PDB file of C-alpha atoms in Angstrom:
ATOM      1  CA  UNK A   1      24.949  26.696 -26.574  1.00  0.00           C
ATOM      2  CA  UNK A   2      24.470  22.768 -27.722  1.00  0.00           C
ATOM      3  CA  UNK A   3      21.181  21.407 -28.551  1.00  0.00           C
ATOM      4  CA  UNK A   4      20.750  20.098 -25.334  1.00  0.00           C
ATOM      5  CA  UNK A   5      21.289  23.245 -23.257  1.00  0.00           C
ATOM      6  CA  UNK A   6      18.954  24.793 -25.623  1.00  0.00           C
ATOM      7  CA  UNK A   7      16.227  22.262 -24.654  1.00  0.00           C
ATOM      8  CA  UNK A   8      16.936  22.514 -21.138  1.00  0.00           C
ATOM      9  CA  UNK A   9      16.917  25.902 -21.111  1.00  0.00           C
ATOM     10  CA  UNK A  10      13.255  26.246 -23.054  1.00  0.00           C
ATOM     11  CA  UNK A  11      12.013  23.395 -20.085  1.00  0.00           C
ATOM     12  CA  UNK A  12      12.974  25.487 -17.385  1.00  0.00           C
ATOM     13  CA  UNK A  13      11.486  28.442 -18.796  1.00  0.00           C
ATOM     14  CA  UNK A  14       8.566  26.186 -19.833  1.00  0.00           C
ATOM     15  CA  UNK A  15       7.742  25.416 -15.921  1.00  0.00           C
ATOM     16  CA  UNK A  16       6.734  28.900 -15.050  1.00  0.00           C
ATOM     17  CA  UNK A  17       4.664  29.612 -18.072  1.00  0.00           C
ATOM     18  CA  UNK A  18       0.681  30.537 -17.590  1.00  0.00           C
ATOM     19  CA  UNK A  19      -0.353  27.977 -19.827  1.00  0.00           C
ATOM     20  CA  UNK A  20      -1.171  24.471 -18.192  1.00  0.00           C
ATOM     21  CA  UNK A  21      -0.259  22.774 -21.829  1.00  0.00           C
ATOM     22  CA  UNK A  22       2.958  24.670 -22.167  1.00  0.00           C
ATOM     23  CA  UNK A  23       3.722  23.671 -18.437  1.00  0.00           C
ATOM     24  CA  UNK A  24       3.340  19.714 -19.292  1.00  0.00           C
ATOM     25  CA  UNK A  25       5.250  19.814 -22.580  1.00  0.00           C
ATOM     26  CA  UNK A  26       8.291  20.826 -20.254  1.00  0.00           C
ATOM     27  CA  UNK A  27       7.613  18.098 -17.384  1.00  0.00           C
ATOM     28  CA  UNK A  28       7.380  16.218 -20.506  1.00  0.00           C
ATOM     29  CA  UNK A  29      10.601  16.823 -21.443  1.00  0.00           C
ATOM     30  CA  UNK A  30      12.526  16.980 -18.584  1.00  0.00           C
ATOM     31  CA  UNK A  31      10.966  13.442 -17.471  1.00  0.00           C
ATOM     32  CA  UNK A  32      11.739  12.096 -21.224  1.00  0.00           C
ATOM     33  CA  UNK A  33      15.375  12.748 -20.689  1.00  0.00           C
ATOM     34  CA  UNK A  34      16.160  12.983 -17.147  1.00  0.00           C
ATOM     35  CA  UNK A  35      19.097  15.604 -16.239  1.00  0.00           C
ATOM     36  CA  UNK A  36      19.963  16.119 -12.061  1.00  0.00           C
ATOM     37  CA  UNK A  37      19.873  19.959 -12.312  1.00  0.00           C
ATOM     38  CA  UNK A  38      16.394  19.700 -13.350  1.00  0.00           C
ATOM     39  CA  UNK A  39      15.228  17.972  -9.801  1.00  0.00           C
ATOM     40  CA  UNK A  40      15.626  21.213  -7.692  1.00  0.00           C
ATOM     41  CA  UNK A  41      12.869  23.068 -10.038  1.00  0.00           C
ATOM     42  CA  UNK A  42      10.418  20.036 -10.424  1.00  0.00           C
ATOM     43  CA  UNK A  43      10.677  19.854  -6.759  1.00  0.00           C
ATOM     44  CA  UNK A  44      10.332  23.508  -6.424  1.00  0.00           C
ATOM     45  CA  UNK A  45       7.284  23.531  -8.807  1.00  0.00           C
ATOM     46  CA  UNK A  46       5.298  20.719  -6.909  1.00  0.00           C
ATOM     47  CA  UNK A  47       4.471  23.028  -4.153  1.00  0.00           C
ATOM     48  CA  UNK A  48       2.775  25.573  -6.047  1.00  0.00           C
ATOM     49  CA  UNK A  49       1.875  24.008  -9.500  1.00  0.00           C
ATOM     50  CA  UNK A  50      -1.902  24.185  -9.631  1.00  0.00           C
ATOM     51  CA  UNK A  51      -3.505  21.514 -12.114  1.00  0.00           C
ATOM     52  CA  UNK A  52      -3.293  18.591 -10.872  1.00  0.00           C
ATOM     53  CA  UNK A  53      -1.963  16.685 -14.225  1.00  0.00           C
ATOM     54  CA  UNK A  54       1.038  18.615 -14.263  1.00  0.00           C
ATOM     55  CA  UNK A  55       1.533  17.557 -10.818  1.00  0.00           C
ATOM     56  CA  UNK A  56       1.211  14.077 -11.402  1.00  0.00           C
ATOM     57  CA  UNK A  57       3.491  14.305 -14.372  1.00  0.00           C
ATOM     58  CA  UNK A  58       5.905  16.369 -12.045  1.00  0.00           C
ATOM     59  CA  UNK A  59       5.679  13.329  -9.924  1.00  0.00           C
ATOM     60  CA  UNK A  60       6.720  10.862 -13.133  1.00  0.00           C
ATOM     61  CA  UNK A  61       9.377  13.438 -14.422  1.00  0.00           C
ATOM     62  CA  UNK A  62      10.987  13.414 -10.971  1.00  0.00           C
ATOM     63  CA  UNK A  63      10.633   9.293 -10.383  1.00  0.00           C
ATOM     64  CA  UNK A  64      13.024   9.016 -13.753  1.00  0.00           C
ATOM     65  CA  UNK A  65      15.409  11.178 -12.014  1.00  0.00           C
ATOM     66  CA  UNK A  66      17.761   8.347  -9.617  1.00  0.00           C
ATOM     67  CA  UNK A  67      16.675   8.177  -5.864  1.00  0.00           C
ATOM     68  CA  UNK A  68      20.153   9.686  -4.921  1.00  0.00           C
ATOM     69  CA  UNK A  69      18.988  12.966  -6.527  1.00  0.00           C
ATOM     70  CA  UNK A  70      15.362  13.301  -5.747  1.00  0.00           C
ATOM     71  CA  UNK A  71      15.492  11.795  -1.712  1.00  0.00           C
ATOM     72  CA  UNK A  72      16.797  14.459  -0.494  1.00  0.00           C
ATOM     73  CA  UNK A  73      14.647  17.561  -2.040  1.00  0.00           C
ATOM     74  CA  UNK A  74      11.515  15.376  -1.079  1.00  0.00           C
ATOM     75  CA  UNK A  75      12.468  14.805   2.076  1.00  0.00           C
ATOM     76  CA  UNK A  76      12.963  18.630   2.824  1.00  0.00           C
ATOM     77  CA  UNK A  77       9.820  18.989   1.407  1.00  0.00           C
ATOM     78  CA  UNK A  78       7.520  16.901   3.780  1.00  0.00           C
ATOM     79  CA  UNK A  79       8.987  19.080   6.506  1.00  0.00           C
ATOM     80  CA  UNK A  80       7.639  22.421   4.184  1.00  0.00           C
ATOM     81  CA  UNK A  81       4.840  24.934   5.569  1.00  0.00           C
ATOM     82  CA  UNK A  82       3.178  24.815   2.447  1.00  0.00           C
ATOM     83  CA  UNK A  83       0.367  22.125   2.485  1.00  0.00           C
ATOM     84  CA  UNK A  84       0.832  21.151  -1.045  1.00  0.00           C
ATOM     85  CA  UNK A  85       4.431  20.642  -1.167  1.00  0.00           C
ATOM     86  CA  UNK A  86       4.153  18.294   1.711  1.00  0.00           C
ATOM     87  CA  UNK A  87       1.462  16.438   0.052  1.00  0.00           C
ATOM     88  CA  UNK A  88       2.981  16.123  -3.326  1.00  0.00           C
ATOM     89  CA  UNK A  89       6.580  15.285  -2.073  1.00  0.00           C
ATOM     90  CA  UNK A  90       4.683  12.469  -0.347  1.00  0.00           C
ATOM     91  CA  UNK A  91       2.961  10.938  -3.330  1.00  0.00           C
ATOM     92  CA  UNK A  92       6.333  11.301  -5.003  1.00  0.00           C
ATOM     93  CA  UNK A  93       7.998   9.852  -2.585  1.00  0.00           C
ATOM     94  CA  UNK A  94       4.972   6.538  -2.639  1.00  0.00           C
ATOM     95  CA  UNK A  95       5.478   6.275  -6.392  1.00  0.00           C
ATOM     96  CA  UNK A  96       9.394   6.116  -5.941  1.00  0.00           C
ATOM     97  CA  UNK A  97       9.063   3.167  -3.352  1.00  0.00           C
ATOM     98  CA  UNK A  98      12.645   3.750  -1.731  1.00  0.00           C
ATOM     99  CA  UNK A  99      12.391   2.780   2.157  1.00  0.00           C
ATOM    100  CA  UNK A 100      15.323   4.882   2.499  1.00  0.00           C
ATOM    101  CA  UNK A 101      12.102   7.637   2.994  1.00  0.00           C
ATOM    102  CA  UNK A 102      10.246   5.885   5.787  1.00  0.00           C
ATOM    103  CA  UNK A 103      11.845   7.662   8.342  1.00  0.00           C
ATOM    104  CA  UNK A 104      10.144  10.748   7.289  1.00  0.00           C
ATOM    105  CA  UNK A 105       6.439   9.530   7.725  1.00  0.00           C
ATOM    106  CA  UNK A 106       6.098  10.546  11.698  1.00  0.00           C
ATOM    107  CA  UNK A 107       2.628  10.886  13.184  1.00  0.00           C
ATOM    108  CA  UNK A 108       2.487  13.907  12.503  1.00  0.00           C
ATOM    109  CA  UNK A 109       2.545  13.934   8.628  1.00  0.00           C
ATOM    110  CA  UNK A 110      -0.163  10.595   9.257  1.00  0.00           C
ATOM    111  CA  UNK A 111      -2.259  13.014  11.552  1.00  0.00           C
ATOM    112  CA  UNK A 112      -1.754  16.334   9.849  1.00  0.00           C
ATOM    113  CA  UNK A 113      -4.713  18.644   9.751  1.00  0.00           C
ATOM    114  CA  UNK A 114      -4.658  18.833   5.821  1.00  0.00           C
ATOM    115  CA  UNK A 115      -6.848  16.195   4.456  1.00  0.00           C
ATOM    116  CA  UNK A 116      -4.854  15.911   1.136  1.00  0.00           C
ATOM    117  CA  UNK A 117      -1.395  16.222   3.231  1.00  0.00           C
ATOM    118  CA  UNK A 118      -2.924  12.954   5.404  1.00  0.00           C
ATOM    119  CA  UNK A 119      -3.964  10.973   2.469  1.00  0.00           C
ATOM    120  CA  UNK A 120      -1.031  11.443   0.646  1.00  0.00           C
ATOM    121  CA  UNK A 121       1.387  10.202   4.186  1.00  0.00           C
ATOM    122  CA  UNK A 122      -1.497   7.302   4.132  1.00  0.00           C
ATOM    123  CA  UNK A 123      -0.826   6.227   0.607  1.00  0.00           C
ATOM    124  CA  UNK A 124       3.399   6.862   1.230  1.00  0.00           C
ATOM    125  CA  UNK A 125       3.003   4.868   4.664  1.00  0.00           C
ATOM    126  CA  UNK A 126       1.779   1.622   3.031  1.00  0.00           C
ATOM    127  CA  UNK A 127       4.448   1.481   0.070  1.00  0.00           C
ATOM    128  CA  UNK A 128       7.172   2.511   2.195  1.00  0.00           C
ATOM    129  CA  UNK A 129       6.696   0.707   5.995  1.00  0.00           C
ATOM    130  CA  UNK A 130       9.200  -1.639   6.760  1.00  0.00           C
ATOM    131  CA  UNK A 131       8.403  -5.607   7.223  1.00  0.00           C
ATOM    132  CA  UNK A 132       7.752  -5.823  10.975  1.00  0.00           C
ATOM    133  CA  UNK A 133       6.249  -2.532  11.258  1.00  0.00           C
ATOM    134  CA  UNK A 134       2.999  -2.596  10.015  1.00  0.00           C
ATOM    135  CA  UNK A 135       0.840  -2.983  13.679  1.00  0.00           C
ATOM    136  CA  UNK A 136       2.651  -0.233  14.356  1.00  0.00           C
ATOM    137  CA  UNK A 137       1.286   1.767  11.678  1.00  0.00           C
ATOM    138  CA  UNK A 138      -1.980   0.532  11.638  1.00  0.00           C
ATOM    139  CA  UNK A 139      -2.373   1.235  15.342  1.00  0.00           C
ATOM    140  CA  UNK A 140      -1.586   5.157  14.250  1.00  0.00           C
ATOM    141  CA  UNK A 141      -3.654   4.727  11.185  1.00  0.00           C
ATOM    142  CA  UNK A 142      -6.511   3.581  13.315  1.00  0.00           C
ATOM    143  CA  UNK A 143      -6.781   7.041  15.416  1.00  0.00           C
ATOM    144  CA  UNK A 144      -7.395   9.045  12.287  1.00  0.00           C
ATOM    145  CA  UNK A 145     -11.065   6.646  11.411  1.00  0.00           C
ATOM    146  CA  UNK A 146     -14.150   8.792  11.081  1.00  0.00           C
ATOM    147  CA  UNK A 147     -12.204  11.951   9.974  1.00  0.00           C
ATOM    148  CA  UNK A 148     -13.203  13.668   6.987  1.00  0.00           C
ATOM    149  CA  UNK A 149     -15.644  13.328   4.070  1.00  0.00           C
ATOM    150  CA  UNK A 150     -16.294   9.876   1.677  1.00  0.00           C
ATOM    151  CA  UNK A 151     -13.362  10.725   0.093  1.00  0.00           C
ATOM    152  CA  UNK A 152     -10.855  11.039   3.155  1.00  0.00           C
ATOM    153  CA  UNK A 153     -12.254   8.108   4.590  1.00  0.00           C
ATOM    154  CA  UNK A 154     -11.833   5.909   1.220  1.00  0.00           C
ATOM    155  CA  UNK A 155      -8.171   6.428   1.509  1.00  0.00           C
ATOM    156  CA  UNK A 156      -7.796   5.737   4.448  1.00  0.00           C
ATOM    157  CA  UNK A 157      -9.898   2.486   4.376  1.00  0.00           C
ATOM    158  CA  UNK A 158      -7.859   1.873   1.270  1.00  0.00           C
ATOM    159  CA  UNK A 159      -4.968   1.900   3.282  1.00  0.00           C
ATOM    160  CA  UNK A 160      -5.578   0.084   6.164  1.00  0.00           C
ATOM    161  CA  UNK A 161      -7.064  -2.682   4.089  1.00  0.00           C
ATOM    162  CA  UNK A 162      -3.521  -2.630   1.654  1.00  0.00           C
ATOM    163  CA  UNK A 163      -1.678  -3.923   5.425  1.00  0.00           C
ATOM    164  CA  UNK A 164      -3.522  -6.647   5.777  1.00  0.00           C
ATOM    165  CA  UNK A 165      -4.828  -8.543   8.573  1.00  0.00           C
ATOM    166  CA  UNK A 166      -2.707  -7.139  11.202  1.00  0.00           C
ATOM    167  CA  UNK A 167      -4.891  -4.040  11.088  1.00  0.00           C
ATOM    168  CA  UNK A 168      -7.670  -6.020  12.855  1.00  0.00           C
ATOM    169  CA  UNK A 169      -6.769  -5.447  16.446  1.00  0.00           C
ATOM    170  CA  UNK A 170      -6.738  -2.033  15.700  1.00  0.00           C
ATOM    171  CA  UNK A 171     -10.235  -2.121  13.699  1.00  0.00           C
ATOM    172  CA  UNK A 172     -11.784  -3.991  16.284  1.00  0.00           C
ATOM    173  CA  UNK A 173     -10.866  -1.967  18.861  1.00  0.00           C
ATOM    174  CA  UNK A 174     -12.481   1.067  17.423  1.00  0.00           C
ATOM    175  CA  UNK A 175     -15.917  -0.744  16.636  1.00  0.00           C
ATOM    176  CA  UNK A 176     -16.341   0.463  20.319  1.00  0.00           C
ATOM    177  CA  UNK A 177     -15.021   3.447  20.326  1.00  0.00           C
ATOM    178  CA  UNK A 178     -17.927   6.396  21.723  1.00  0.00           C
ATOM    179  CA  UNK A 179     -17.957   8.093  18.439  1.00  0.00           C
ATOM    180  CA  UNK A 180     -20.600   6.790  16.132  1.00  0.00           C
ATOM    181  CA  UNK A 181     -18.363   8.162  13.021  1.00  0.00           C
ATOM    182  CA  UNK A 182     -15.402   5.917  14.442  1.00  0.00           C
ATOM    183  CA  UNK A 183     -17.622   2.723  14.809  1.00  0.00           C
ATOM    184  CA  UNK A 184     -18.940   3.078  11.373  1.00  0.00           C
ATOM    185  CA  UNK A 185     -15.796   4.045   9.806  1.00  0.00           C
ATOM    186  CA  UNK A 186     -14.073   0.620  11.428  1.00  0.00           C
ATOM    187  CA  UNK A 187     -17.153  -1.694  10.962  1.00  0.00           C
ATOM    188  CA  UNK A 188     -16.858  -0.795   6.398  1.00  0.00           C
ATOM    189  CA  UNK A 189     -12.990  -0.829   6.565  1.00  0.00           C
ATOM    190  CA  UNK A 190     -13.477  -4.215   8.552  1.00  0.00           C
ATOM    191  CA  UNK A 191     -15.843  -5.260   5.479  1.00  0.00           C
ATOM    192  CA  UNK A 192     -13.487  -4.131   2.824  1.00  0.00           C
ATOM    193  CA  UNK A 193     -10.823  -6.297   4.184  1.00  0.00           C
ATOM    194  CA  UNK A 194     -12.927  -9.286   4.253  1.00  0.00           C
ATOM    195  CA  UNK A 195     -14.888  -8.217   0.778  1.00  0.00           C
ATOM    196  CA  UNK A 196     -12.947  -5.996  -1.507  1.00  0.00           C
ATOM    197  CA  UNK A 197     -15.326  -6.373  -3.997  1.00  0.00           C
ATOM    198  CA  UNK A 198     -18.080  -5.475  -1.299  1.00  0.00           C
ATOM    199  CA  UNK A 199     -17.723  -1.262  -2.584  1.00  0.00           C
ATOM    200  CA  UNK A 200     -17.020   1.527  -0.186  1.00  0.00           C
ATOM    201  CA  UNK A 201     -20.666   2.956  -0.259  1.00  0.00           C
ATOM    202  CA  UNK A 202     -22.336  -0.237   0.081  1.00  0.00           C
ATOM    203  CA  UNK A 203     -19.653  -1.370   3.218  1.00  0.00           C
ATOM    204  CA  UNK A 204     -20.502   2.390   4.996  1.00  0.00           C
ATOM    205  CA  UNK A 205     -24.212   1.835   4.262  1.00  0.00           C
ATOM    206  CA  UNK A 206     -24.253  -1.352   5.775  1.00  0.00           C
ATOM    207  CA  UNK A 207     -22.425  -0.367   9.074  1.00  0.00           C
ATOM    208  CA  UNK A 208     -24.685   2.575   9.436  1.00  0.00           C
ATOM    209  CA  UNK A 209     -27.482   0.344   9.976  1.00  0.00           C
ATOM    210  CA  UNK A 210     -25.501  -2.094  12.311  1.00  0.00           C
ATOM    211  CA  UNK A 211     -24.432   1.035  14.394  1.00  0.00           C
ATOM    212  CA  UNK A 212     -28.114   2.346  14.125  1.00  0.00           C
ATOM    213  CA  UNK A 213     -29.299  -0.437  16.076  1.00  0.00           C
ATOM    214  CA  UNK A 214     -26.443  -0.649  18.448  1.00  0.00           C
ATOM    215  CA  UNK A 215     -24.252  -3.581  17.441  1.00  0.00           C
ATOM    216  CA  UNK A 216     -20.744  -4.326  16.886  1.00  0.00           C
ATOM    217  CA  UNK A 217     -21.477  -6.459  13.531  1.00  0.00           C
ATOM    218  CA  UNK A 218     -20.199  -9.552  15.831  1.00  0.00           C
ATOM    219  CA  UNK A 219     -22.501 -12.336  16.850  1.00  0.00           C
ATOM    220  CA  UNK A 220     -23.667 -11.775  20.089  1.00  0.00           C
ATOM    221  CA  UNK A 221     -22.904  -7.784  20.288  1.00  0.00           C
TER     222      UNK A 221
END
């Protein structure tokens, strides 16, 4: 057996160990020097890999791998029944960049009843929609405001506000909508995009009182 194999062999062995800091040295070193018949296993290990710095160095270790290797495992993946190997092939896949992947982001991935699952398709969505397609995606985008907690609605402010304008027709639309939840959620996106330096707490804060006294937060409404 050469050096190498030797390595590659104490890596793979290294993934499945109980200790979290035995676990990293091998993303480590599979990332450090990147070898195809590693992917399958990092991909493998994403779905069930519980810290969540291993997983984000799984994520790195598989991003040095070339796209030709890696697409196609993470594109299996965001089909998988398991919750987290849906959401981690998707941050993969929005740290990779490769449009090749857009395909994959349906509504249902944008809409999925995991929170984490969601944010991660929200986060892939941005990086990866095509030039043209972006209304299109913001419209979707748009039907999932006032879900969650802070958190789940950060991201997805965070992501309507990385399109752009273009999301406004979409925003402004659900400043109307009957759920209060919605109307707030739209009115702080809508103030993000116009402020980014305005602060998520202090943009929800401030449409909870325009909602409270029945506006729109437009002149005249």
């Amino acid at each position: 057996m050469t050096e190498q194999d030797a390595e590659g062999t104490w890596a793979l062995q290294g993934l499945e160990d109980d200790r979290s800091s035995v676990r990293l040295r091998a993303v480590m070193a599979v990332g450090t020097t990147p070898e195809p018949r590693f992917v399958g296993r990092l991909i493998e290990r994403c779905a069930i890999e519980p810290e969540f710095f291993v997983r984000d160095m799984l994520t790195w270790a598989l991003a040095r791998h070339p796209v030709s290797v890696t697409l196609p495992g993470l594109l299996r993946e965001v089909r998988s029944e398991r919750a987290q190997a849906r959401s981690q092939a998707l941050h993969t896949l929005s740290k990779i960049g490769d449009r090749q992947a857009w395909p994959a982001i349906t509504r249902a991935l944008l809409c999925d009843a995991d929170d984490e699952v969601a944010r991660s398709a929200w986060q892939a969505a941005v990086v990866l929609v095509p030039e043209g397609e972006e209304s299109g995606l913001a419209a979707v985008l748009a039907t999932q405001l006032g879900r969650g907690e802070r958190e789940t609605q950060l991201s997805l402010s965070r992501a309507l506000v990385g399109l752009g304008e273009v999301v406004l027709p979409a925003l402004s639309a659900a400043t109307t909508a009957a759920d209060r939840r919605v109307r707030t959620h739209a009115l702080a996106t809508e103030r993000l995009l116009r402020d980014p330096d305005a602060g998520f707490e202090f943009a929800i804060e401030e449409a909870k009182r325009v909602v409270a006294l029945g506006g729109s937060g437009r002149a005249g409404q």
